[in-house]
Amino acid sequence: MAPTTPQEPGLSAVPSYEEQQSQARFDALINDDSRVEPRDWMPEPYRKTLTRQVSQHAHSEIIGMQPEANWITRAPSLKRKSILMAKVQDEAGHGLYLYSAAETLGTDRDELNDQLLTGRAKYSSIFNYPARTWADMGAIGWLVDGAAIANQVPLCRASYGPYGRAMVRICKEESFHQRQGFEILLSLSRGTEAQKKMAQEAINRFYEPSLMMFGPPDDQSPNSAQSMAWKIKRFSNDELRQRFVGMIEEQVKVLGMTLPDPDLHFDEEKKQWIHKDLNWDEFMNVIKGNGPANAQRLEHRRKAHREGAWVREAATAYAAKQEQSEVA
Amino acid sequence: MNHEELDASLDSFGDALASATRVTPGNALRPEDIAVAGAKPSDEVAQYALHLGDDALILAQRLSHWISRAPEIEEDIALGNIALDVLGHARSFLTYAGLAWDKTEDDLAYWREEEEFTSLQIVEQPNGHFGVTIMRQLIVSIYQHLLYSRLLESADETIAAICAKAVKEVDYHRDHAIAWTIRLGQGTEESAEKMRHALEILWPYTGEMFQDEELHSELGDVAVLPSSLREAWDAEITSVFAEAGLEIPKSGLAMAHGRAGEHSEHMGYILAEMQVLARKHPGASW
């Protein structure tokens, strides 16, 4: 096809007629609450934002397997072992759907994986906390997966089709995960003194990090407004955090446990939950890579990748040989 | 028996499969169903179920360690799935065995001592690199597939029912192991060498798999004589090796007697890890 746009690089600052048309079609899709599909034109910043968000989400699923995989071999009953294995396996599945969704935006899985292994990509910082006791399997399911669901249910309506559709399936499974986590805590709460203590300590450890999973307060979240305008994000960080804290405040009563936030209350005038000040310095420090388990999580991933290299090479070599013999 | 013959012989069990899985349609037989059904096995039948359950339990414990460590995410899922299936078989067999002694699956898994475990030594061999795990899977899944297929005709209805579910799943495990053995055997120089090495270190433990015990003769048509599986297993694994470019090693067979509670040095560590939390909280429920 003959070039229809001028080749002078500086001119790209001014959109061509075609680009303006495409932008208008894209804006209309967003305004109509329709879905943007992989072959549709989309502005570069939209593509970039989504690629970052979807791949970070995929990385979080993959890194998030580790704290729970850590307890599979020590699970205290065969039934719990079996449920936990199924759960961690679901997370690997979520990682795969999400990498596939990210690939439709034009970056392949090898590149995304490389970004993770080299530390260029982020993942949910909650997974940089260690899972110290069995009760953490409960707290992670109830609080971490609970916060993830609060975040993710609105993403089922995200404007980018493949992401939204992947999220529908993921949310169904996450909701099962949250319930299994709660059930672990429920069993512990009805158990021995040692089990109750274990459960309460896990709740204490995961409460604050799970509230921070929604991201910084709205007035300090620079990318949120644009994501909301693009209808990738539907509710603000604080709105989602509010919804979540209200929910767990109710649920913790069923456990007969407490949240480590004695002044937590609903302010009738402001119509909002008032929770303790969250330690955003710690949050930023964990994001920077200094959490208790950042180095361990990345090295675990790198080790699996490194030690599996010969297997992937062999599979590629075998596939090439098969192709050759089919041609011959 | 080659693949086709075996598959054909399995088809002839169509009705047996249907009736065996009727307990909970679509979901086959779960340990909970076995506990509820409560058909109490004799001591001998329970001992046999314990053999099968222990093999599955220790293998599942080994396999589950791969989750989050596999060469690619697809394999985290595949090995996780296989581990989950095998753990399911273990739970069913152990639940059934426990009925004879008024014990639960967890009593048997968490509160027995090493010498009370009756698993074959092949399943406790370390995961090693991916090729070692695949080779162990090849050896065990072909064996279990043959065994469970034959046990569809067991005179013990519960064992037949557990195997009816298990055999379908083990069939997939066998496919997975065969495909990887061929892929790695024919992949690169390095992968072929790693598979030869895997075969060499695991082969000695294959002998024990075919040893007949007194229990087997006592049980008559409830059990399958392990020695009667040898020919079919040899034929099948040899045909896979031929395709993968591997040869049966010249090394001998190890003196091993896991069925009598004699285990390799690895077993203590497996149990220590598996049982530690449960034993820290005697009497607790989870």
Coordinates of C-alpha atoms in Angstrom, one line a residue:
Chain A
M1 CA 0.0 0.0 0.0
A2 CA 1.3 3.4 -0.9
P3 CA 2.0 5.6 2.1
T4 CA -0.8 8.0 2.6
T5 CA 0.7 9.9 5.4
P6 CA 3.8 12.1 5.2
Q7 CA 7.0 10.5 6.3
E8 CA 8.6 13.4 8.1
P9 CA 8.8 12.1 11.7
G10 CA 8.0 15.5 13.3
L11 CA 4.6 15.5 11.6
S12 CA 3.4 12.5 13.6
A13 CA 2.6 15.0 16.4
V14 CA -0.4 16.1 14.4
P15 CA -2.9 13.2 13.8
S16 CA -3.7 12.4 10.3
Y17 CA -7.3 12.4 9.0
E18 CA -7.4 8.6 9.4
E19 CA -6.2 8.8 12.9
Q20 CA -8.7 11.4 13.8
Q21 CA -11.5 9.2 12.4
S22 CA -10.1 6.2 14.4
Q23 CA -10.0 8.3 17.6
A24 CA -13.6 9.3 17.1
R25 CA -14.7 5.7 16.6
F26 CA -12.7 4.7 19.7
D27 CA -14.3 7.5 21.8
A28 CA -17.7 6.4 20.6
L29 CA -17.1 2.8 21.7
I30 CA -16.1 4.1 25.1
N31 CA -19.0 6.4 25.4
D32 CA -21.5 3.8 24.4
D33 CA -20.1 1.4 27.0
S34 CA -19.2 -1.0 24.1
R35 CA -16.1 -3.1 24.1
V36 CA -12.8 -2.4 22.4
E37 CA -11.6 -5.5 20.7
P38 CA -8.0 -6.4 19.7
R39 CA -8.3 -5.5 16.1
D40 CA -9.9 -2.1 16.8
W41 CA -7.8 1.0 16.6
M42 CA -6.9 2.3 20.1
P43 CA -4.7 5.2 21.3
E44 CA -1.2 4.2 22.2
P45 CA -1.5 5.3 25.8
Y46 CA -4.7 3.2 26.2
R47 CA -2.8 0.1 24.8
K48 CA 0.2 0.8 27.1
T49 CA -1.9 1.3 30.2
L50 CA -3.8 -1.9 29.6
T51 CA -0.8 -3.9 28.7
R52 CA 0.8 -2.7 32.0
Q53 CA -2.3 -3.4 34.0
V54 CA -3.2 -6.8 32.5
S55 CA 0.4 -8.1 32.7
Q56 CA 0.8 -6.9 36.3
H57 CA -2.3 -8.7 37.1
A58 CA -1.0 -11.9 35.4
H59 CA 2.3 -11.5 37.2
S60 CA 0.4 -11.1 40.5
E61 CA -1.4 -14.4 39.9
I62 CA 1.9 -16.2 39.2
I63 CA 3.9 -14.7 42.1
G64 CA 0.8 -15.1 44.2
M65 CA 1.0 -18.9 43.8
Q66 CA 4.2 -19.0 46.0
P67 CA 2.9 -18.1 49.5
E68 CA 0.2 -20.7 49.2
A69 CA 2.3 -23.4 47.4
N70 CA 4.5 -23.0 50.4
W71 CA 1.8 -24.8 52.5
I72 CA 0.6 -27.5 50.1
T73 CA 3.0 -30.1 51.3
R74 CA 2.3 -29.3 55.0
A75 CA -1.5 -28.9 54.8
P76 CA -3.0 -30.3 58.0
S77 CA -5.6 -32.5 56.4
L78 CA -5.9 -34.3 53.0
K79 CA -9.0 -32.4 52.2
R80 CA -7.4 -29.1 52.9
K81 CA -4.4 -30.2 50.9
S82 CA -6.6 -31.0 47.9
I83 CA -8.5 -27.7 48.1
L84 CA -5.3 -25.7 48.4
M85 CA -3.7 -27.5 45.4
A86 CA -6.8 -26.8 43.3
K87 CA -6.7 -23.1 44.4
V88 CA -3.1 -22.6 43.5
Q89 CA -3.7 -24.3 40.2
D90 CA -6.5 -21.9 39.5
E91 CA -4.1 -19.1 40.0
A92 CA -1.8 -20.5 37.4
G93 CA -4.8 -20.7 35.1
H94 CA -5.7 -17.1 35.8
G95 CA -2.1 -16.1 35.0
L96 CA -2.4 -17.9 31.7
Y97 CA -5.7 -16.2 30.7
L98 CA -4.4 -12.9 31.6
Y99 CA -1.1 -13.3 29.7
S100 CA -3.2 -14.3 26.7
A101 CA -5.4 -11.2 27.1
A102 CA -2.2 -9.1 27.4
E103 CA -0.8 -10.7 24.2
T104 CA -3.8 -9.5 22.2
L105 CA -2.5 -6.0 22.9
G106 CA 0.7 -6.9 21.0
T107 CA 3.3 -7.8 23.6
D108 CA 4.2 -11.5 23.7
R109 CA 4.4 -13.7 26.8
D110 CA 8.2 -14.1 26.6
E111 CA 8.6 -10.3 26.8
L112 CA 6.1 -10.0 29.6
N113 CA 7.9 -12.8 31.5
D114 CA 11.2 -11.1 30.9
Q115 CA 9.8 -7.9 32.4
L116 CA 8.8 -9.8 35.5
L117 CA 12.1 -11.7 35.9
T118 CA 14.3 -8.6 35.4
G119 CA 12.2 -6.6 37.9
R120 CA 11.0 -4.1 35.4
A121 CA 7.4 -5.1 35.9
K122 CA 5.4 -4.9 39.1
Y123 CA 3.0 -7.3 40.8
S124 CA 0.7 -6.9 43.7
S125 CA 2.9 -6.0 46.6
I126 CA 0.8 -8.1 49.1
F127 CA 2.6 -11.2 47.8
N128 CA 5.8 -9.8 49.2
Y129 CA 4.6 -10.7 52.7
P130 CA 5.4 -14.3 53.9
A131 CA 2.8 -16.8 54.7
R132 CA 4.1 -17.8 58.1
T133 CA 1.4 -20.1 59.4
W134 CA -1.4 -22.3 58.1
A135 CA -3.9 -19.6 59.2
D136 CA -2.4 -17.4 56.6
M137 CA -4.0 -19.6 54.0
G138 CA -7.3 -18.5 55.5
A139 CA -6.4 -14.8 55.8
I140 CA -5.0 -14.7 52.3
G141 CA -8.2 -16.3 50.9
W142 CA -10.5 -14.2 52.9
L143 CA -8.8 -10.8 52.9
V144 CA -6.4 -10.8 50.0
D145 CA -8.7 -12.6 47.6
G146 CA -11.6 -10.6 49.1
A147 CA -9.8 -7.4 48.2
A148 CA -8.9 -8.7 44.8
I149 CA -12.6 -9.5 44.1
A150 CA -13.7 -6.1 45.2
N151 CA -11.2 -4.7 42.8
Q152 CA -11.9 -7.2 40.0
V153 CA -15.7 -7.5 39.8
P154 CA -15.9 -4.0 38.2
L155 CA -13.2 -5.0 35.8
C156 CA -15.6 -7.6 34.3
R157 CA -17.0 -4.5 32.6
A158 CA -13.7 -3.1 31.6
S159 CA -13.8 -1.5 28.2
Y160 CA -11.2 -3.8 26.7
G161 CA -13.1 -7.0 25.7
P162 CA -10.5 -9.7 26.3
Y163 CA -9.7 -8.4 29.7
G164 CA -13.3 -8.0 30.8
R165 CA -14.1 -11.5 29.6
A166 CA -11.1 -13.1 31.3
M167 CA -12.2 -11.3 34.5
V168 CA -15.6 -12.9 34.4
R169 CA -14.2 -16.4 34.8
I170 CA -11.5 -15.3 37.2
C171 CA -14.0 -13.6 39.5
K172 CA -16.1 -16.7 39.7
E173 CA -13.1 -18.7 40.8
E174 CA -11.9 -16.0 43.1
S175 CA -15.2 -15.9 44.9
F176 CA -14.8 -19.6 45.6
H177 CA -11.3 -18.9 46.9
Q178 CA -12.5 -16.3 49.2
R179 CA -15.0 -18.6 50.7
Q180 CA -12.5 -21.4 51.2
G181 CA -10.2 -18.9 53.0
F182 CA -13.1 -17.8 55.2
E183 CA -13.9 -21.4 55.9
I184 CA -10.3 -22.2 57.0
L185 CA -10.6 -19.3 59.5
L186 CA -14.0 -20.4 60.6
S187 CA -12.7 -23.9 61.4
L188 CA -9.8 -22.4 63.3
S189 CA -12.1 -20.1 65.2
R190 CA -14.0 -23.1 66.4
G191 CA -10.9 -25.0 67.2
T192 CA -8.3 -25.1 70.0
E193 CA -6.8 -22.1 71.7
A194 CA -3.7 -22.4 69.6
Q195 CA -5.8 -22.5 66.4
K196 CA -7.8 -19.4 67.4
K197 CA -4.6 -17.6 68.2
M198 CA -3.1 -18.6 64.9
A199 CA -6.2 -17.3 63.1
Q200 CA -6.3 -13.9 64.9
E201 CA -2.6 -13.3 64.3
A202 CA -3.0 -14.0 60.6
I203 CA -5.9 -11.5 60.4
N204 CA -3.8 -9.0 62.2
R205 CA -0.9 -9.4 59.8
F206 CA -3.0 -9.3 56.6
Y207 CA -5.5 -6.6 57.5
E208 CA -3.5 -3.5 56.7
P209 CA -1.7 -4.9 53.6
S210 CA -5.1 -6.0 52.2
L211 CA -6.6 -2.5 52.6
M212 CA -3.5 -1.1 50.8
M213 CA -4.2 -3.5 47.8
F214 CA -6.6 -0.9 46.5
G215 CA -3.8 1.5 45.9
P216 CA -3.0 4.9 47.3
P217 CA -5.8 7.3 48.3
D218 CA -7.5 9.0 45.4
D219 CA -5.8 12.3 45.8
Q220 CA -2.4 10.5 45.5
S221 CA -3.3 8.2 42.6
P222 CA -2.0 9.9 39.4
N223 CA -3.2 7.3 36.8
S224 CA -6.7 6.7 38.2
A225 CA -8.6 9.5 36.5
Q226 CA -7.4 8.5 33.0
S227 CA -8.2 4.9 33.6
M228 CA -11.7 5.8 34.8
A229 CA -12.2 8.0 31.7
W230 CA -11.3 5.0 29.5
K231 CA -13.7 2.9 31.5
I232 CA -10.9 0.4 32.4
K233 CA -11.5 1.3 36.0
R234 CA -15.0 2.0 37.2
F235 CA -14.6 2.9 40.9
S236 CA -11.9 4.9 42.6
N237 CA -9.4 3.3 45.0
D238 CA -11.1 4.8 48.0
E239 CA -14.6 3.8 46.9
L240 CA -13.4 0.2 46.6
R241 CA -11.5 0.3 49.9
Q242 CA -14.7 1.6 51.6
R243 CA -16.8 -1.2 50.2
F244 CA -14.3 -3.8 51.2
V245 CA -13.7 -2.6 54.8
G246 CA -17.5 -2.5 55.4
M247 CA -17.8 -6.0 54.2
I248 CA -15.1 -7.5 56.3
E249 CA -16.2 -5.6 59.4
E250 CA -19.4 -7.6 59.2
Q251 CA -17.8 -10.9 58.4
V252 CA -15.2 -10.8 61.1
K253 CA -18.0 -11.0 63.7
V254 CA -19.0 -14.4 62.3
L255 CA -15.5 -15.6 63.1
G256 CA -15.7 -14.2 66.6
M257 CA -12.4 -12.5 65.8
T258 CA -11.4 -8.8 65.6
L259 CA -9.8 -6.6 63.0
P260 CA -6.7 -4.9 64.3
D261 CA -8.3 -1.5 64.1
P262 CA -10.2 -0.7 67.3
D263 CA -11.5 2.7 66.1
L264 CA -12.9 1.4 62.9
H265 CA -16.4 2.8 62.6
F266 CA -19.0 4.1 60.1
D267 CA -19.3 7.9 60.2
E268 CA -23.0 8.5 59.6
E269 CA -22.4 12.1 58.7
K270 CA -19.7 11.6 56.2
K271 CA -21.4 8.3 55.1
Q272 CA -18.0 6.5 55.1
W273 CA -15.9 4.1 57.1
I274 CA -13.2 5.6 59.1
H275 CA -10.3 3.2 59.4
K276 CA -6.9 3.6 60.9
D277 CA -4.2 5.5 59.0
L278 CA -2.5 3.1 56.7
N279 CA 1.3 2.9 56.5
W280 CA 1.9 4.1 53.0
D281 CA 5.6 4.5 53.6
E282 CA 5.8 0.8 54.2
F283 CA 3.6 0.2 51.1
M284 CA 6.0 2.3 48.9
N285 CA 9.0 0.6 50.4
V286 CA 7.6 -2.8 49.6
I287 CA 6.8 -1.6 46.0
K288 CA 10.4 -0.5 45.7
G289 CA 11.5 -4.0 46.4
N290 CA 12.2 -4.0 50.1
G291 CA 9.3 -6.1 51.5
P292 CA 10.1 -9.1 53.6
A293 CA 9.8 -11.5 50.6
N294 CA 10.4 -9.5 47.4
A295 CA 13.9 -11.0 46.8
Q296 CA 12.7 -14.5 47.6
R297 CA 9.6 -14.3 45.3
L298 CA 11.6 -13.1 42.3
E299 CA 14.4 -15.6 42.8
H300 CA 11.9 -18.4 43.1
R301 CA 10.5 -17.4 39.7
R302 CA 13.9 -16.9 38.1
K303 CA 15.0 -20.3 39.4
A304 CA 12.0 -22.1 38.0
H305 CA 12.6 -20.3 34.7
R306 CA 16.3 -21.0 34.6
E307 CA 16.0 -24.7 35.6
G308 CA 13.3 -25.2 33.1
A309 CA 15.2 -23.7 30.2
W310 CA 16.5 -27.1 29.0
V311 CA 13.0 -28.5 28.9
R312 CA 11.6 -25.6 26.9
E313 CA 14.6 -25.8 24.5
A314 CA 14.0 -29.5 24.1
A315 CA 10.3 -29.0 23.4
T316 CA 11.1 -26.4 20.8
A317 CA 13.7 -28.6 19.2
Y318 CA 11.4 -31.6 19.1
A319 CA 8.6 -29.5 17.6
A320 CA 11.0 -28.3 14.9
K321 CA 12.0 -31.9 14.1
Q322 CA 8.4 -33.0 13.9
E323 CA 7.6 -30.2 11.5
Q324 CA 10.6 -31.1 9.3
S325 CA 9.6 -34.7 9.1
E326 CA 6.1 -33.7 8.2
V327 CA 7.4 -31.5 5.3
A328 CA 9.8 -34.3 4.2
Chain B
M1 CA -0.6 -55.5 25.4
N2 CA -0.1 -52.4 23.3
H3 CA -2.0 -49.2 23.6
E4 CA -4.8 -50.1 21.2
E5 CA -5.4 -53.5 22.8
L6 CA -5.5 -52.0 26.2
D7 CA -7.9 -49.3 25.1
A8 CA -10.1 -51.9 23.5
S9 CA -10.0 -54.0 26.6
L10 CA -11.0 -51.0 28.6
D11 CA -13.9 -50.4 26.3
S12 CA -15.2 -53.8 27.2
F13 CA -15.5 -52.5 30.8
G14 CA -18.0 -49.9 29.6
D15 CA -20.8 -51.1 31.8
A16 CA -18.6 -51.7 34.8
L17 CA -17.4 -48.1 34.5
A18 CA -20.9 -46.8 34.3
S19 CA -22.1 -48.7 37.4
A20 CA -19.0 -48.0 39.4
T21 CA -19.4 -44.2 38.9
R22 CA -23.1 -44.2 39.6
V23 CA -22.5 -43.2 43.2
T24 CA -22.5 -39.5 42.3
P25 CA -23.1 -39.1 38.6
G26 CA -20.7 -36.7 36.9
N27 CA -18.6 -36.5 40.0
A28 CA -17.7 -40.2 40.4
L29 CA -16.7 -41.6 43.7
R30 CA -15.5 -39.2 46.5
P31 CA -13.9 -40.2 49.8
E32 CA -17.0 -38.8 51.6
D33 CA -19.2 -41.2 49.7
I34 CA -17.1 -44.1 50.6
A35 CA -17.2 -43.1 54.3
V36 CA -20.9 -42.7 54.2
A37 CA -21.5 -45.9 52.2
G38 CA -19.6 -47.6 55.0
A39 CA -19.1 -51.0 53.4
K40 CA -16.5 -52.2 56.0
P41 CA -13.6 -54.1 54.3
S42 CA -12.0 -57.1 55.8
D43 CA -8.6 -56.6 57.4
E44 CA -6.9 -58.1 54.3
V45 CA -8.9 -55.9 51.8
A46 CA -8.1 -52.9 54.0
Q47 CA -4.4 -53.7 53.9
Y48 CA -4.6 -53.9 50.1
A49 CA -6.4 -50.6 49.9
L50 CA -3.7 -49.2 52.1
H51 CA -1.0 -50.3 49.7
L52 CA -2.7 -48.5 46.8
G53 CA -3.5 -45.5 48.9
D54 CA 0.0 -45.1 50.2
D55 CA 1.5 -45.3 46.7
A56 CA -0.9 -42.6 45.6
L57 CA -0.4 -40.4 48.7
I58 CA 3.4 -40.3 48.6
L59 CA 3.4 -39.7 44.8
A60 CA 0.9 -36.9 45.2
Q61 CA 3.1 -35.4 48.0
R62 CA 6.1 -35.5 45.7
L63 CA 4.2 -34.1 42.6
S64 CA 2.6 -31.3 44.5
H65 CA 6.0 -29.8 45.2
W66 CA 6.2 -28.8 41.6
I67 CA 3.4 -26.3 41.8
S68 CA 5.0 -22.9 41.2
R69 CA 8.3 -24.5 40.2
A70 CA 7.6 -26.1 36.8
P71 CA 9.5 -25.2 33.5
E72 CA 6.4 -23.3 32.2
I73 CA 3.0 -22.3 33.6
E74 CA 1.3 -25.0 31.6
E75 CA 3.3 -27.6 33.5
D76 CA 2.5 -26.0 36.8
I77 CA -1.1 -26.6 35.9
A78 CA -0.5 -30.1 34.4
L79 CA 1.6 -31.5 37.3
G80 CA -0.7 -29.8 39.8
N81 CA -3.7 -31.5 38.1
I82 CA -2.0 -34.9 38.2
A83 CA -1.1 -34.4 41.8
L84 CA -4.6 -33.5 42.6
D85 CA -6.0 -36.6 40.8
V86 CA -3.6 -38.8 42.6
L87 CA -4.3 -37.3 45.9
G88 CA -8.0 -38.0 45.2
H89 CA -7.2 -41.6 44.6
A90 CA -5.2 -41.7 47.9
R91 CA -8.0 -40.2 49.8
S92 CA -10.5 -42.8 48.5
F93 CA -8.3 -45.8 49.1
L94 CA -7.3 -44.6 52.6
T95 CA -10.8 -43.7 53.6
Y96 CA -11.9 -47.2 52.6
A97 CA -9.0 -48.9 54.3
G98 CA -9.7 -46.9 57.5
L99 CA -13.2 -48.2 57.7
A100 CA -11.8 -51.5 58.8
W101 CA -9.9 -50.0 61.7
D102 CA -12.2 -47.2 62.6
K103 CA -9.7 -44.6 61.3
T104 CA -10.1 -41.7 58.9
E105 CA -8.0 -40.9 55.9
D106 CA -6.2 -38.2 58.1
D107 CA -5.5 -40.7 60.9
L108 CA -3.8 -42.9 58.4
A109 CA -1.9 -40.1 56.6
Y110 CA -0.8 -38.0 59.5
W111 CA -0.5 -40.4 62.5
R112 CA 1.2 -43.4 61.2
E113 CA 5.0 -43.9 61.6
E114 CA 7.3 -44.5 58.7
E115 CA 7.4 -48.2 59.1
E116 CA 3.6 -48.4 58.9
F117 CA 3.6 -46.9 55.4
T118 CA 3.3 -49.5 52.7
S119 CA 4.2 -47.5 49.6
L120 CA 6.6 -48.7 46.9
Q121 CA 10.0 -47.0 47.0
I122 CA 9.6 -45.7 43.4
V123 CA 7.1 -43.1 44.5
E124 CA 9.3 -41.7 47.2
Q125 CA 12.2 -41.1 44.9
P126 CA 13.1 -37.4 44.8
N127 CA 11.6 -35.2 42.1
G128 CA 15.1 -34.3 40.7
H129 CA 14.9 -32.3 37.6
F130 CA 11.8 -32.3 35.4
G131 CA 13.1 -35.3 33.4
V132 CA 13.4 -37.4 36.6
T133 CA 9.8 -36.5 37.6
I134 CA 8.6 -37.4 34.1
M135 CA 10.4 -40.7 34.1
R136 CA 9.0 -41.5 37.5
Q137 CA 5.6 -40.6 36.1
L138 CA 6.1 -42.8 33.1
I139 CA 7.1 -45.8 35.2
V140 CA 4.3 -45.3 37.7
S141 CA 1.4 -44.2 35.5
I142 CA 1.8 -47.1 33.0
Y143 CA 1.8 -49.4 36.0
Q144 CA -1.2 -47.8 37.7
H145 CA -3.1 -47.7 34.5
L146 CA -2.6 -51.5 34.0
L147 CA -3.3 -52.2 37.6
Y148 CA -6.4 -50.1 37.9
S149 CA -7.7 -51.4 34.6
R150 CA -7.5 -55.0 36.0
L151 CA -9.0 -53.9 39.3
L152 CA -12.2 -52.9 37.5
E153 CA -13.0 -56.6 37.8
S154 CA -12.0 -56.8 41.5
A155 CA -14.4 -58.9 43.6
D156 CA -14.4 -56.0 46.0
E157 CA -17.0 -53.5 44.7
T158 CA -15.5 -50.5 46.4
I159 CA -12.0 -51.1 45.1
A160 CA -13.5 -51.6 41.6
A161 CA -15.4 -48.3 42.0
I162 CA -12.4 -46.3 43.1
C163 CA -10.4 -47.7 40.2
A164 CA -13.2 -46.9 37.7
K165 CA -12.6 -43.2 38.4
A166 CA -8.9 -43.5 38.9
V167 CA -8.2 -45.4 35.7
K168 CA -9.7 -42.6 33.5
E169 CA -7.5 -40.0 35.2
V170 CA -4.4 -42.2 35.2
D171 CA -4.9 -42.6 31.5
Y172 CA -4.3 -38.9 31.1
H173 CA -1.2 -39.0 33.4
R174 CA 0.2 -41.8 31.2
D175 CA -0.4 -39.7 28.0
H176 CA 1.3 -36.7 29.6
A177 CA 4.3 -38.8 30.7
I178 CA 4.6 -40.6 27.3
A179 CA 4.5 -37.3 25.4
W180 CA 7.2 -35.7 27.5
T181 CA 9.4 -38.7 27.5
I182 CA 9.4 -38.7 23.7
R183 CA 9.8 -35.0 23.5
L184 CA 12.7 -34.9 25.9
G185 CA 14.3 -38.1 24.6
Q186 CA 14.3 -36.7 21.1
G187 CA 14.7 -33.0 21.9
T188 CA 18.3 -31.9 22.3
E189 CA 21.5 -33.7 23.2
E190 CA 21.2 -32.3 26.7
S191 CA 17.6 -33.4 27.2
A192 CA 18.3 -36.9 25.9
E193 CA 21.2 -37.3 28.2
K194 CA 19.1 -36.1 31.2
M195 CA 16.5 -38.7 30.3
R196 CA 19.0 -41.5 30.1
H197 CA 20.3 -40.4 33.5
A198 CA 16.8 -40.3 34.9
L199 CA 16.1 -43.8 33.7
E200 CA 19.3 -45.1 35.1
I201 CA 18.7 -43.8 38.6
L202 CA 15.0 -44.8 38.7
W203 CA 15.2 -48.2 37.0
P204 CA 16.4 -50.1 40.1
Y205 CA 13.1 -49.3 41.9
T206 CA 11.0 -50.9 39.2
G207 CA 11.7 -54.4 40.4
E208 CA 9.7 -54.0 43.6
M209 CA 6.6 -53.0 41.7
F210 CA 6.1 -56.5 40.5
Q211 CA 6.8 -58.5 43.7
D212 CA 3.9 -60.7 44.8
E213 CA 3.1 -60.7 48.5
E214 CA 1.3 -63.3 50.5
L215 CA -1.5 -60.8 50.9
H216 CA -2.2 -60.9 47.1
S217 CA -2.7 -64.6 47.0
E218 CA -4.9 -64.5 50.1
L219 CA -7.1 -61.9 48.5
G220 CA -7.7 -64.0 45.4
D221 CA -9.8 -62.1 42.9
V222 CA -10.0 -59.0 45.0
A223 CA -6.4 -58.1 44.1
V224 CA -4.2 -58.4 41.1
L225 CA -0.9 -60.3 41.4
P226 CA 1.8 -57.7 40.7
S227 CA 3.9 -60.2 38.8
S228 CA 1.0 -60.6 36.3
L229 CA 1.4 -56.9 35.2
R230 CA 5.1 -57.3 34.3
E231 CA 4.7 -58.4 30.7
A232 CA 2.3 -55.8 29.7
W233 CA 4.2 -53.1 31.5
D234 CA 7.5 -54.1 29.9
A235 CA 5.9 -54.1 26.4
E236 CA 4.4 -50.7 26.9
I237 CA 7.4 -49.0 28.4
T238 CA 9.7 -50.5 25.8
S239 CA 7.6 -49.2 23.0
V240 CA 7.8 -45.7 24.5
F241 CA 11.5 -46.0 25.0
A242 CA 11.9 -47.1 21.3
E243 CA 10.1 -43.9 20.2
A244 CA 12.1 -41.8 22.7
G245 CA 15.4 -43.3 21.7
L246 CA 16.0 -44.7 25.2
E247 CA 17.2 -48.1 26.3
I248 CA 16.4 -50.1 29.4
P249 CA 19.5 -49.8 31.5
K250 CA 21.8 -52.7 32.3
S251 CA 21.7 -51.8 36.0
G252 CA 20.2 -54.4 38.4
L253 CA 17.1 -54.1 40.5
A254 CA 17.3 -52.7 44.0
M255 CA 16.4 -54.8 47.1
A256 CA 13.4 -52.8 48.2
H257 CA 10.4 -53.7 50.3
G258 CA 8.3 -50.7 50.8
R259 CA 5.2 -52.9 51.2
A260 CA 6.7 -54.2 54.4
G261 CA 7.4 -50.6 55.7
E262 CA 11.1 -50.6 54.6
H263 CA 11.7 -47.3 53.0
S264 CA 14.6 -45.4 51.4
E265 CA 16.2 -42.5 53.4
H266 CA 14.0 -40.0 51.6
M267 CA 10.8 -41.2 53.3
G268 CA 11.5 -39.7 56.7
Y269 CA 11.8 -36.3 55.2
I270 CA 8.6 -36.6 53.2
L271 CA 6.6 -37.6 56.3
A272 CA 8.3 -35.0 58.5
E273 CA 7.1 -32.3 56.1
M274 CA 3.7 -33.8 55.5
Q275 CA 2.8 -34.5 59.1
V276 CA 4.5 -31.7 61.0
L277 CA 1.6 -29.3 61.3
A278 CA -1.1 -31.9 62.0
R279 CA 1.1 -33.5 64.7
K280 CA 1.7 -30.1 66.4
H281 CA -2.0 -29.9 67.2
P282 CA -3.1 -33.4 68.3
G283 CA -6.9 -33.7 68.3
A284 CA -7.5 -30.5 66.3
S285 CA -9.8 -30.4 63.4
W286 CA -9.1 -28.2 60.4

